[in-house]
Amino acid sequence: MSAVEDVIAARKAAGSGAFVGYLPVGFPDLATSIEAAVALVENGVDVLELGLPYSDPVMDGTVIQKATQAALAGGFRLAHGFEAVAAITARVSAPVLVMTYWNPVLQYGVDRFADDLVAAGGAGLITPDLVPDEAGPWLAASDRTGLDRVFLAAPSSTDARLAQAVATSRGFVYAVSTMGITGARSDVDSAARGLVARLRDVGATSTCVGVGISSAEQVREVLGYADGAIVGSALVTALADGGVGAVARTAGALAAGTRLTTS
Amino acid sequence: MTHLRDEQGPYFGEYGGRFVPESLIAALDELDAAYRAAKTDPAFQAELAQLHATYTGRPSIITEVPRFAEHAGGARIILKREDLNHTGSHKINNVLGQALLAKRLGKTRLIAETGAGQHGVATATAAALFGMECVVYMGEVDTERQALNVARMRLLGATVIPVKTGSRTLKDAINDALRDWVANVQTTHYLLGTVAGPHPFPVMVRDFHKIIGEEARQQVLDLTGRLPDAVTACVGGGSNAMGIFHAFLDDPGVALYGYEAAGEGHLTEKHAATLTRGRPGVLHGARSYLLQDDDGQTIESHSISAGLDYPGVGPEHAWLNDIGRATYLPVTDDEAMQALRLLSLTEGIIPAIESAHALAGTIKLGKELGPEAIVLVNLSGRGDKDMETAGKYFDILDAEVLAADDSAPL
């Protein structure tokens, strides 16, 4: 059973839903990125999404691009990703999913990557540029190791593709709220609500909505119909502007959106 | 009996595929279906043929270049003159095909990446012709070294967006075009300019360019009574090379040579020799060769030629390389620039720096093959856009005049 699914189910059972928080490894430096990730969990994040900086991140908007480029310029190596996962899981119990573009995994070796992620205590992978159709080696490696695998679902996906995403994903299905790349938006597209409903219709039991969520109100709104809300750029902006203290405060403020009362 | 010419993707051997965000899959499926329908639709084919004949100026001629050939071992060298196409390169072949498809799909906005600016100019041209909105992503470095083409695109009504991330060249322009497409896929067609990217782009772009080789094969037969011994082309992403190679893939007597940009040398760190120095991986939606470090991070490429300055290559080339059907060799900046000057001086034809890589490779090849050989070269573009680079390289610009021009009022 997936620890990520357990956490999301527990939060739902408690009446709300899960808060998934994203930060990239190595920004502004490795040690601070670990501190910031720990601070997210201490301030209400239920599942961590830890991004591995990549040279050509086509799914990311300017905020995350800028942070991951800085991490690469600062000497980020894949080994730091495993180091960070191990350091974070040693200190907090929230499950850690690694978000990575596919080529780094391919070059590291899919099986070796899976084994090292297990050894570091990681829960699985979110793969923004890998669709299930192309994921044969990763499906096999994740089945062998029990790692979660989170595939994306888009408003433009056909019902057959949504069913495929649900059938192949473990942990949750990542519902892309709007047709776009990462980055805070003032309103989360109404397409998200329809997408989550369509995913339920084809059997999804664990669906988190991401892309564009940046306020507690948006988190609350999303948790009204989905199992989890994913926040990235708003946290990265806080970390970039104000360091660990600021990202902790932002996480705390966003986590208010997971509470049922609107106090 | 299967033929190499019959490969239709999404895979060429182990290369190709669709490594893209899920948000793009529906658009790729839609495009694939529209393309397959258009391929067998006489109305579509007739409309494209009409544009080729009355707008682009097809068929492009071939030109034998005996004075140039004297420097290449005396082999007969024949140029396929894609430089004479409207907009100045082969790129228009693919652009007109895709723009017609975009129209059929009801898209009102074209976006494109461009390196040297030739593909951007061709896309801006088609957008003007069909009354569509056009946005071209171009690396900031390339907007500077190909400023003339930026002006051309703007004059044609396109918006040129200088890309300031990463290496600020073609690779990053593709990233931004993909991001734009993810966000605007309902109204927008991404008019990808080379035989790379996710399926169906590699096979579709190749098919829109294969007219180059089909024409040239017959033209060489008519002129010489036989097939050439070798066909040569420059390779960045590889569109002009696939265009001229394709008709010859199943002619076992015809050797195929692709010349990659070796920048300051393929053994230095400043080159774009993807097949020579790279290894398989995934970039920009397809599995192919790419320049990358141990972690799979793309390594920035270097070439004096903006159009070849790309750390990836189309998946069909990766496959042709692995099965040994085509040979890919590196050509340095200097070799290309010397070939550019040589063709200018001996034949009165100023090639694009990209195409000059094919000429430089052909000089060496001609010497190996000897005077009995016939070599067909794809002269993929003309050099007008490169005059500032060439002027500086050969120190033939009057610096004072240039400075005065810069400050002149409009």
PDB file of N, CA and C in Angstrom, chain A residues 53-61 65 69 72 76-79 102-108 128-135 152-158 161-162 164 176 178-181 185, chain B residues 10-11 16-27 29 164-166 171-172 174-176 178-180 182-186 279-284 287 290 292-299:
ATOM      1  N   PRO A  53      16.225  19.633 -10.295  1.00  0.00           N
ATOM      2  CA  PRO A  53      16.502  20.613 -11.353  1.00  0.00           C
ATOM      3  C   PRO A  53      16.949  19.930 -12.644  1.00  0.00           C
ATOM      4  N   TYR A  54      16.436  20.463 -13.761  1.00  0.00           N
ATOM      5  CA  TYR A  54      16.739  19.884 -15.071  1.00  0.00           C
ATOM      6  C   TYR A  54      16.954  21.016 -16.075  1.00  0.00           C
ATOM      7  N   SER A  55      17.831  20.774 -17.013  1.00  0.00           N
ATOM      8  CA  SER A  55      18.236  21.832 -17.957  1.00  0.00           C
ATOM      9  C   SER A  55      17.109  22.298 -18.862  1.00  0.00           C
ATOM     10  N   ASP A  56      16.120  21.453 -19.135  1.00  0.00           N
ATOM     11  CA  ASP A  56      15.087  21.809 -20.119  1.00  0.00           C
ATOM     12  C   ASP A  56      13.681  21.512 -19.597  1.00  0.00           C
ATOM     13  N   PRO A  57      13.261  22.254 -18.564  1.00  0.00           N
ATOM     14  CA  PRO A  57      11.996  21.947 -17.881  1.00  0.00           C
ATOM     15  C   PRO A  57      10.782  22.547 -18.590  1.00  0.00           C
ATOM     16  N   VAL A  58      10.262  21.845 -19.583  1.00  0.00           N
ATOM     17  CA  VAL A  58       9.227  22.436 -20.441  1.00  0.00           C
ATOM     18  C   VAL A  58       7.874  22.575 -19.755  1.00  0.00           C
ATOM     19  N   MET A  59       7.687  21.924 -18.599  1.00  0.00           N
ATOM     20  CA  MET A  59       6.396  22.026 -17.918  1.00  0.00           C
ATOM     21  C   MET A  59       6.411  23.145 -16.875  1.00  0.00           C
ATOM     22  N   ASP A  60       7.557  23.822 -16.704  1.00  0.00           N
ATOM     23  CA  ASP A  60       7.657  24.799 -15.622  1.00  0.00           C
ATOM     24  C   ASP A  60       7.633  26.235 -16.105  1.00  0.00           C
ATOM     25  N   GLY A  61       6.943  27.070 -15.318  1.00  0.00           N
ATOM     26  CA  GLY A  61       6.906  28.501 -15.572  1.00  0.00           C
ATOM     27  C   GLY A  61       8.158  29.191 -15.061  1.00  0.00           C
ATOM     28  N   GLN A  65      11.524  27.731 -13.114  1.00  0.00           N
ATOM     29  CA  GLN A  65      12.693  27.721 -14.010  1.00  0.00           C
ATOM     30  C   GLN A  65      13.874  28.464 -13.402  1.00  0.00           C
ATOM     31  N   GLN A  69      17.272  26.674 -12.446  1.00  0.00           N
ATOM     32  CA  GLN A  69      18.492  27.090 -13.156  1.00  0.00           C
ATOM     33  C   GLN A  69      19.567  27.540 -12.169  1.00  0.00           C
ATOM     34  N   LEU A  72      21.119  24.484 -10.686  1.00  0.00           N
ATOM     35  CA  LEU A  72      22.076  23.857 -11.610  1.00  0.00           C
ATOM     36  C   LEU A  72      23.368  24.661 -11.668  1.00  0.00           C
ATOM     37  N   PHE A  76      24.179  21.622  -8.723  1.00  0.00           N
ATOM     38  CA  PHE A  76      23.297  20.494  -8.414  1.00  0.00           C
ATOM     39  C   PHE A  76      23.680  19.258  -9.222  1.00  0.00           C
ATOM     40  N   ARG A  77      23.756  18.118  -8.532  1.00  0.00           N
ATOM     41  CA  ARG A  77      23.949  16.824  -9.184  1.00  0.00           C
ATOM     42  C   ARG A  77      22.834  15.886  -8.715  1.00  0.00           C
ATOM     43  N   LEU A  78      22.537  14.879  -9.513  1.00  0.00           N
ATOM     44  CA  LEU A  78      21.471  13.948  -9.148  1.00  0.00           C
ATOM     45  C   LEU A  78      21.695  13.334  -7.768  1.00  0.00           C
ATOM     46  N   ALA A  79      22.942  13.091  -7.443  1.00  0.00           N
ATOM     47  CA  ALA A  79      23.257  12.501  -6.137  1.00  0.00           C
ATOM     48  C   ALA A  79      22.712  13.363  -5.002  1.00  0.00           C
ATOM     49  N   TRP A 102      12.236  13.143 -17.463  1.00  0.00           N
ATOM     50  CA  TRP A 102      12.570  11.741 -17.658  1.00  0.00           C
ATOM     51  C   TRP A 102      14.046  11.478 -17.962  1.00  0.00           C
ATOM     52  N   ASN A 103      14.697  12.381 -18.722  1.00  0.00           N
ATOM     53  CA  ASN A 103      16.061  12.035 -19.151  1.00  0.00           C
ATOM     54  C   ASN A 103      17.039  11.777 -17.996  1.00  0.00           C
ATOM     55  N   PRO A 104      17.003  12.550 -16.918  1.00  0.00           N
ATOM     56  CA  PRO A 104      17.927  12.221 -15.814  1.00  0.00           C
ATOM     57  C   PRO A 104      17.732  10.801 -15.283  1.00  0.00           C
ATOM     58  N   VAL A 105      16.484  10.344 -15.190  1.00  0.00           N
ATOM     59  CA  VAL A 105      16.238   8.977 -14.706  1.00  0.00           C
ATOM     60  C   VAL A 105      16.795   7.966 -15.704  1.00  0.00           C
ATOM     61  N   LEU A 106      16.546   8.249 -16.979  1.00  0.00           N
ATOM     62  CA  LEU A 106      17.006   7.359 -18.047  1.00  0.00           C
ATOM     63  C   LEU A 106      18.532   7.230 -18.031  1.00  0.00           C
ATOM     64  N   GLN A 107      19.209   8.341 -17.836  1.00  0.00           N
ATOM     65  CA  GLN A 107      20.676   8.314 -17.863  1.00  0.00           C
ATOM     66  C   GLN A 107      21.252   7.672 -16.611  1.00  0.00           C
ATOM     67  N   TYR A 108      20.593   7.890 -15.490  1.00  0.00           N
ATOM     68  CA  TYR A 108      21.040   7.284 -14.227  1.00  0.00           C
ATOM     69  C   TYR A 108      20.837   5.772 -14.275  1.00  0.00           C
ATOM     70  N   PRO A 128       6.586  14.585 -15.158  1.00  0.00           N
ATOM     71  CA  PRO A 128       5.796  15.498 -15.984  1.00  0.00           C
ATOM     72  C   PRO A 128       5.917  15.282 -17.490  1.00  0.00           C
ATOM     73  N   ASP A 129       7.012  14.708 -17.957  1.00  0.00           N
ATOM     74  CA  ASP A 129       7.137  14.525 -19.407  1.00  0.00           C
ATOM     75  C   ASP A 129       7.193  13.040 -19.798  1.00  0.00           C
ATOM     76  N   LEU A 130       6.652  12.208 -18.907  1.00  0.00           N
ATOM     77  CA  LEU A 130       6.572  10.783 -19.227  1.00  0.00           C
ATOM     78  C   LEU A 130       5.111  10.360 -19.139  1.00  0.00           C
ATOM     79  N   VAL A 131       4.518  10.010 -20.278  1.00  0.00           N
ATOM     80  CA  VAL A 131       3.143   9.510 -20.278  1.00  0.00           C
ATOM     81  C   VAL A 131       3.204   7.992 -20.118  1.00  0.00           C
ATOM     82  N   PRO A 132       2.138   7.375 -19.611  1.00  0.00           N
ATOM     83  CA  PRO A 132       2.182   5.925 -19.360  1.00  0.00           C
ATOM     84  C   PRO A 132       2.577   5.113 -20.601  1.00  0.00           C
ATOM     85  N   ASP A 133       2.186   5.608 -21.777  1.00  0.00           N
ATOM     86  CA  ASP A 133       2.495   4.908 -23.033  1.00  0.00           C
ATOM     87  C   ASP A 133       3.993   4.649 -23.209  1.00  0.00           C
ATOM     88  N   GLU A 134       4.813   5.581 -22.694  1.00  0.00           N
ATOM     89  CA  GLU A 134       6.267   5.490 -22.896  1.00  0.00           C
ATOM     90  C   GLU A 134       6.982   4.968 -21.651  1.00  0.00           C
ATOM     91  N   ALA A 135       6.217   4.547 -20.654  1.00  0.00           N
ATOM     92  CA  ALA A 135       6.802   4.344 -19.323  1.00  0.00           C
ATOM     93  C   ALA A 135       7.147   2.897 -18.988  1.00  0.00           C
ATOM     94  N   LEU A 152       0.271  12.409 -15.020  1.00  0.00           N
ATOM     95  CA  LEU A 152      -0.541  13.613 -15.141  1.00  0.00           C
ATOM     96  C   LEU A 152      -1.803  13.344 -15.949  1.00  0.00           C
ATOM     97  N   ALA A 153      -2.836  14.087 -15.624  1.00  0.00           N
ATOM     98  CA  ALA A 153      -4.080  14.070 -16.401  1.00  0.00           C
ATOM     99  C   ALA A 153      -4.397  15.520 -16.750  1.00  0.00           C
ATOM    100  N   ALA A 154      -4.825  15.773 -17.969  1.00  0.00           N
ATOM    101  CA  ALA A 154      -5.076  17.143 -18.417  1.00  0.00           C
ATOM    102  C   ALA A 154      -6.530  17.296 -18.839  1.00  0.00           C
ATOM    103  N   PRO A 155      -7.036  18.527 -18.794  1.00  0.00           N
ATOM    104  CA  PRO A 155      -8.410  18.749 -19.257  1.00  0.00           C
ATOM    105  C   PRO A 155      -8.622  18.254 -20.693  1.00  0.00           C
ATOM    106  N   SER A 156      -7.555  18.264 -21.484  1.00  0.00           N
ATOM    107  CA  SER A 156      -7.680  17.840 -22.889  1.00  0.00           C
ATOM    108  C   SER A 156      -7.600  16.330 -23.069  1.00  0.00           C
ATOM    109  N   SER A 157      -7.281  15.585 -22.003  1.00  0.00           N
ATOM    110  CA  SER A 157      -7.131  14.128 -22.133  1.00  0.00           C
ATOM    111  C   SER A 157      -8.486  13.481 -22.440  1.00  0.00           C
ATOM    112  N   THR A 158      -8.455  12.482 -23.308  1.00  0.00           N
ATOM    113  CA  THR A 158      -9.687  11.724 -23.575  1.00  0.00           C
ATOM    114  C   THR A 158     -10.025  10.856 -22.370  1.00  0.00           C
ATOM    115  N   ARG A 161      -7.674   8.039 -22.045  1.00  0.00           N
ATOM    116  CA  ARG A 161      -6.372   8.383 -21.478  1.00  0.00           C
ATOM    117  C   ARG A 161      -6.480   8.632 -19.978  1.00  0.00           C
ATOM    118  N   LEU A 162      -7.595   9.205 -19.545  1.00  0.00           N
ATOM    119  CA  LEU A 162      -7.788   9.390 -18.098  1.00  0.00           C
ATOM    120  C   LEU A 162      -7.830   8.029 -17.411  1.00  0.00           C
ATOM    121  N   GLN A 164      -6.419   5.354 -18.393  1.00  0.00           N
ATOM    122  CA  GLN A 164      -5.045   4.831 -18.396  1.00  0.00           C
ATOM    123  C   GLN A 164      -4.216   5.482 -17.276  1.00  0.00           C
ATOM    124  N   VAL A 176      -3.898  18.298 -13.844  1.00  0.00           N
ATOM    125  CA  VAL A 176      -3.399  19.624 -14.224  1.00  0.00           C
ATOM    126  C   VAL A 176      -4.609  20.541 -14.342  1.00  0.00           C
ATOM    127  N   THR A 178      -5.289  23.521 -15.261  1.00  0.00           N
ATOM    128  CA  THR A 178      -5.566  24.401 -16.380  1.00  0.00           C
ATOM    129  C   THR A 178      -4.650  24.005 -17.517  1.00  0.00           C
ATOM    130  N   MET A 179      -4.966  24.425 -18.697  1.00  0.00           N
ATOM    131  CA  MET A 179      -4.064  24.144 -19.801  1.00  0.00           C
ATOM    132  C   MET A 179      -2.905  25.117 -19.712  1.00  0.00           C
ATOM    133  N   GLY A 180      -1.856  24.701 -19.056  1.00  0.00           N
ATOM    134  CA  GLY A 180      -0.728  25.618 -18.921  1.00  0.00           C
ATOM    135  C   GLY A 180       0.411  24.984 -18.164  1.00  0.00           C
ATOM    136  N   ILE A 181       1.406  25.804 -17.894  1.00  0.00           N
ATOM    137  CA  ILE A 181       2.585  25.358 -17.177  1.00  0.00           C
ATOM    138  C   ILE A 181       2.493  25.870 -15.745  1.00  0.00           C
ATOM    139  N   ARG A 185      -1.676  31.532 -10.413  1.00  0.00           N
ATOM    140  CA  ARG A 185      -2.710  32.232 -11.180  1.00  0.00           C
ATOM    141  C   ARG A 185      -3.778  32.728 -10.207  1.00  0.00           C
TER     142      ARG A 185
ATOM    143  N   PRO B  10       5.671   5.937 -34.838  1.00  0.00           N
ATOM    144  CA  PRO B  10       6.335   6.921 -33.974  1.00  0.00           C
ATOM    145  C   PRO B  10       7.770   6.560 -33.589  1.00  0.00           C
ATOM    146  N   TYR B  11       8.191   5.335 -33.932  1.00  0.00           N
ATOM    147  CA  TYR B  11       9.565   4.970 -33.598  1.00  0.00           C
ATOM    148  C   TYR B  11      10.358   4.659 -34.854  1.00  0.00           C
ATOM    149  N   GLY B  16      12.621   8.076 -31.177  1.00  0.00           N
ATOM    150  CA  GLY B  16      11.348   8.733 -31.474  1.00  0.00           C
ATOM    151  C   GLY B  16      10.440   8.723 -30.257  1.00  0.00           C
ATOM    152  N   GLY B  17       9.154   8.496 -30.478  1.00  0.00           N
ATOM    153  CA  GLY B  17       8.201   8.457 -29.371  1.00  0.00           C
ATOM    154  C   GLY B  17       7.598   9.816 -29.049  1.00  0.00           C
ATOM    155  N   ARG B  18       6.943   9.857 -27.877  1.00  0.00           N
ATOM    156  CA  ARG B  18       6.284  11.093 -27.450  1.00  0.00           C
ATOM    157  C   ARG B  18       6.547  11.311 -25.971  1.00  0.00           C
ATOM    158  N   PHE B  19       7.620  11.982 -25.659  1.00  0.00           N
ATOM    159  CA  PHE B  19       7.968  12.254 -24.265  1.00  0.00           C
ATOM    160  C   PHE B  19       7.598  13.705 -23.960  1.00  0.00           C
ATOM    161  N   VAL B  20       6.298  13.906 -23.760  1.00  0.00           N
ATOM    162  CA  VAL B  20       5.780  15.265 -23.560  1.00  0.00           C
ATOM    163  C   VAL B  20       4.776  15.256 -22.420  1.00  0.00           C
ATOM    164  N   PRO B  21       4.472  16.451 -21.877  1.00  0.00           N
ATOM    165  CA  PRO B  21       3.406  16.524 -20.879  1.00  0.00           C
ATOM    166  C   PRO B  21       2.084  16.028 -21.469  1.00  0.00           C
ATOM    167  N   GLU B  22       1.284  15.402 -20.612  1.00  0.00           N
ATOM    168  CA  GLU B  22      -0.015  14.878 -21.025  1.00  0.00           C
ATOM    169  C   GLU B  22      -0.865  15.945 -21.714  1.00  0.00           C
ATOM    170  N   SER B  23      -0.712  17.197 -21.297  1.00  0.00           N
ATOM    171  CA  SER B  23      -1.506  18.290 -21.880  1.00  0.00           C
ATOM    172  C   SER B  23      -1.360  18.372 -23.395  1.00  0.00           C
ATOM    173  N   LEU B  24      -0.251  17.881 -23.940  1.00  0.00           N
ATOM    174  CA  LEU B  24      -0.016  17.989 -25.384  1.00  0.00           C
ATOM    175  C   LEU B  24      -0.470  16.767 -26.167  1.00  0.00           C
ATOM    176  N   ILE B  25      -0.776  15.683 -25.469  1.00  0.00           N
ATOM    177  CA  ILE B  25      -1.074  14.437 -26.182  1.00  0.00           C
ATOM    178  C   ILE B  25      -2.278  14.589 -27.108  1.00  0.00           C
ATOM    179  N   ALA B  26      -3.331  15.256 -26.615  1.00  0.00           N
ATOM    180  CA  ALA B  26      -4.530  15.403 -27.452  1.00  0.00           C
ATOM    181  C   ALA B  26      -4.193  16.166 -28.740  1.00  0.00           C
ATOM    182  N   ALA B  27      -3.387  17.215 -28.600  1.00  0.00           N
ATOM    183  CA  ALA B  27      -3.016  17.999 -29.784  1.00  0.00           C
ATOM    184  C   ALA B  27      -2.168  17.175 -30.750  1.00  0.00           C
ATOM    185  N   ASP B  29      -2.260  13.896 -31.065  1.00  0.00           N
ATOM    186  CA  ASP B  29      -3.171  12.926 -31.692  1.00  0.00           C
ATOM    187  C   ASP B  29      -3.974  13.581 -32.804  1.00  0.00           C
ATOM    188  N   LYS B 164      15.557  34.222 -23.136  1.00  0.00           N
ATOM    189  CA  LYS B 164      16.723  34.600 -22.328  1.00  0.00           C
ATOM    190  C   LYS B 164      17.139  33.526 -21.340  1.00  0.00           C
ATOM    191  N   THR B 165      16.533  32.333 -21.445  1.00  0.00           N
ATOM    192  CA  THR B 165      16.880  31.278 -20.497  1.00  0.00           C
ATOM    193  C   THR B 165      17.931  30.347 -21.101  1.00  0.00           C
ATOM    194  N   GLY B 166      18.602  29.605 -20.209  1.00  0.00           N
ATOM    195  CA  GLY B 166      19.559  28.575 -20.631  1.00  0.00           C
ATOM    196  C   GLY B 166      20.663  29.129 -21.501  1.00  0.00           C
ATOM    197  N   LYS B 171      17.820  25.536 -28.582  1.00  0.00           N
ATOM    198  CA  LYS B 171      17.291  24.589 -27.593  1.00  0.00           C
ATOM    199  C   LYS B 171      16.283  25.271 -26.672  1.00  0.00           C
ATOM    200  N   ASP B 172      16.620  26.451 -26.218  1.00  0.00           N
ATOM    201  CA  ASP B 172      15.766  27.156 -25.267  1.00  0.00           C
ATOM    202  C   ASP B 172      14.562  27.777 -25.966  1.00  0.00           C
ATOM    203  N   ILE B 174      12.995  26.257 -28.329  1.00  0.00           N
ATOM    204  CA  ILE B 174      12.059  25.129 -28.407  1.00  0.00           C
ATOM    205  C   ILE B 174      11.345  24.945 -27.062  1.00  0.00           C
ATOM    206  N   ASN B 175      12.084  25.049 -25.951  1.00  0.00           N
ATOM    207  CA  ASN B 175      11.447  24.935 -24.630  1.00  0.00           C
ATOM    208  C   ASN B 175      10.315  25.942 -24.488  1.00  0.00           C
ATOM    209  N   ASP B 176      10.572  27.197 -24.850  1.00  0.00           N
ATOM    210  CA  ASP B 176       9.546  28.220 -24.674  1.00  0.00           C
ATOM    211  C   ASP B 176       8.381  28.022 -25.634  1.00  0.00           C
ATOM    212  N   LEU B 178       7.324  25.122 -26.654  1.00  0.00           N
ATOM    213  CA  LEU B 178       6.548  24.019 -26.067  1.00  0.00           C
ATOM    214  C   LEU B 178       5.684  24.525 -24.914  1.00  0.00           C
ATOM    215  N   ARG B 179       6.232  25.423 -24.080  1.00  0.00           N
ATOM    216  CA  ARG B 179       5.454  25.971 -22.959  1.00  0.00           C
ATOM    217  C   ARG B 179       4.263  26.767 -23.475  1.00  0.00           C
ATOM    218  N   ASP B 180       4.498  27.565 -24.505  1.00  0.00           N
ATOM    219  CA  ASP B 180       3.409  28.337 -25.112  1.00  0.00           C
ATOM    220  C   ASP B 180       2.337  27.379 -25.625  1.00  0.00           C
ATOM    221  N   VAL B 182       1.626  24.293 -24.681  1.00  0.00           N
ATOM    222  CA  VAL B 182       0.887  23.675 -23.583  1.00  0.00           C
ATOM    223  C   VAL B 182      -0.242  24.599 -23.125  1.00  0.00           C
ATOM    224  N   ALA B 183       0.045  25.886 -23.063  1.00  0.00           N
ATOM    225  CA  ALA B 183      -0.924  26.841 -22.525  1.00  0.00           C
ATOM    226  C   ALA B 183      -1.987  27.252 -23.545  1.00  0.00           C
ATOM    227  N   ASN B 184      -1.680  27.178 -24.829  1.00  0.00           N
ATOM    228  CA  ASN B 184      -2.570  27.750 -25.850  1.00  0.00           C
ATOM    229  C   ASN B 184      -2.959  26.766 -26.941  1.00  0.00           C
ATOM    230  N   VAL B 185      -2.939  25.487 -26.583  1.00  0.00           N
ATOM    231  CA  VAL B 185      -3.056  24.446 -27.613  1.00  0.00           C
ATOM    232  C   VAL B 185      -4.400  24.493 -28.345  1.00  0.00           C
ATOM    233  N   GLN B 186      -5.407  25.051 -27.723  1.00  0.00           N
ATOM    234  CA  GLN B 186      -6.724  25.075 -28.396  1.00  0.00           C
ATOM    235  C   GLN B 186      -6.736  25.946 -29.644  1.00  0.00           C
ATOM    236  N   ARG B 279      25.051  10.780 -26.881  1.00  0.00           N
ATOM    237  CA  ARG B 279      24.575   9.417 -26.654  1.00  0.00           C
ATOM    238  C   ARG B 279      23.051   9.472 -26.503  1.00  0.00           C
ATOM    239  N   PRO B 280      22.387   8.326 -26.644  1.00  0.00           N
ATOM    240  CA  PRO B 280      20.927   8.346 -26.633  1.00  0.00           C
ATOM    241  C   PRO B 280      20.336   8.854 -25.324  1.00  0.00           C
ATOM    242  N   GLY B 281      19.224   9.555 -25.460  1.00  0.00           N
ATOM    243  CA  GLY B 281      18.487  10.080 -24.316  1.00  0.00           C
ATOM    244  C   GLY B 281      17.214  10.715 -24.819  1.00  0.00           C
ATOM    245  N   VAL B 282      16.551  11.458 -23.943  1.00  0.00           N
ATOM    246  CA  VAL B 282      15.292  12.095 -24.313  1.00  0.00           C
ATOM    247  C   VAL B 282      15.441  13.606 -24.210  1.00  0.00           C
ATOM    248  N   LEU B 283      15.102  14.298 -25.277  1.00  0.00           N
ATOM    249  CA  LEU B 283      15.079  15.769 -25.266  1.00  0.00           C
ATOM    250  C   LEU B 283      13.987  16.234 -26.212  1.00  0.00           C
ATOM    251  N   HIS B 284      13.244  17.271 -25.775  1.00  0.00           N
ATOM    252  CA  HIS B 284      12.224  17.874 -26.629  1.00  0.00           C
ATOM    253  C   HIS B 284      11.266  16.842 -27.220  1.00  0.00           C
ATOM    254  N   ARG B 287      13.105  10.386 -28.105  1.00  0.00           N
ATOM    255  CA  ARG B 287      14.349   9.698 -27.773  1.00  0.00           C
ATOM    256  C   ARG B 287      15.250   9.761 -28.994  1.00  0.00           C
ATOM    257  N   LEU B 290      21.736  12.972 -27.975  1.00  0.00           N
ATOM    258  CA  LEU B 290      21.884  14.352 -27.550  1.00  0.00           C
ATOM    259  C   LEU B 290      23.189  14.549 -26.801  1.00  0.00           C
ATOM    260  N   GLN B 292      24.887  15.552 -23.603  1.00  0.00           N
ATOM    261  CA  GLN B 292      24.428  15.583 -22.217  1.00  0.00           C
ATOM    262  C   GLN B 292      25.551  15.165 -21.287  1.00  0.00           C
ATOM    263  N   ASP B 293      25.399  15.566 -20.015  1.00  0.00           N
ATOM    264  CA  ASP B 293      26.399  15.146 -19.034  1.00  0.00           C
ATOM    265  C   ASP B 293      25.959  13.824 -18.391  1.00  0.00           C
ATOM    266  N   ASP B 294      26.717  13.367 -17.395  1.00  0.00           N
ATOM    267  CA  ASP B 294      26.422  12.068 -16.776  1.00  0.00           C
ATOM    268  C   ASP B 294      25.032  12.027 -16.145  1.00  0.00           C
ATOM    269  N   ASP B 295      24.544  13.195 -15.700  1.00  0.00           N
ATOM    270  CA  ASP B 295      23.238  13.270 -15.041  1.00  0.00           C
ATOM    271  C   ASP B 295      22.075  13.416 -16.026  1.00  0.00           C
ATOM    272  N   GLY B 296      22.395  13.462 -17.317  1.00  0.00           N
ATOM    273  CA  GLY B 296      21.321  13.645 -18.288  1.00  0.00           C
ATOM    274  C   GLY B 296      20.910  15.100 -18.471  1.00  0.00           C
ATOM    275  N   GLN B 297      21.715  16.021 -17.941  1.00  0.00           N
ATOM    276  CA  GLN B 297      21.459  17.445 -18.207  1.00  0.00           C
ATOM    277  C   GLN B 297      22.014  17.760 -19.594  1.00  0.00           C
ATOM    278  N   THR B 298      21.212  18.472 -20.385  1.00  0.00           N
ATOM    279  CA  THR B 298      21.642  18.809 -21.721  1.00  0.00           C
ATOM    280  C   THR B 298      22.860  19.738 -21.661  1.00  0.00           C
ATOM    281  N   ILE B 299      23.839  19.458 -22.496  1.00  0.00           N
ATOM    282  CA  ILE B 299      25.026  20.314 -22.564  1.00  0.00           C
ATOM    283  C   ILE B 299      24.805  21.340 -23.666  1.00  0.00           C
TER     284      ILE B 299
END
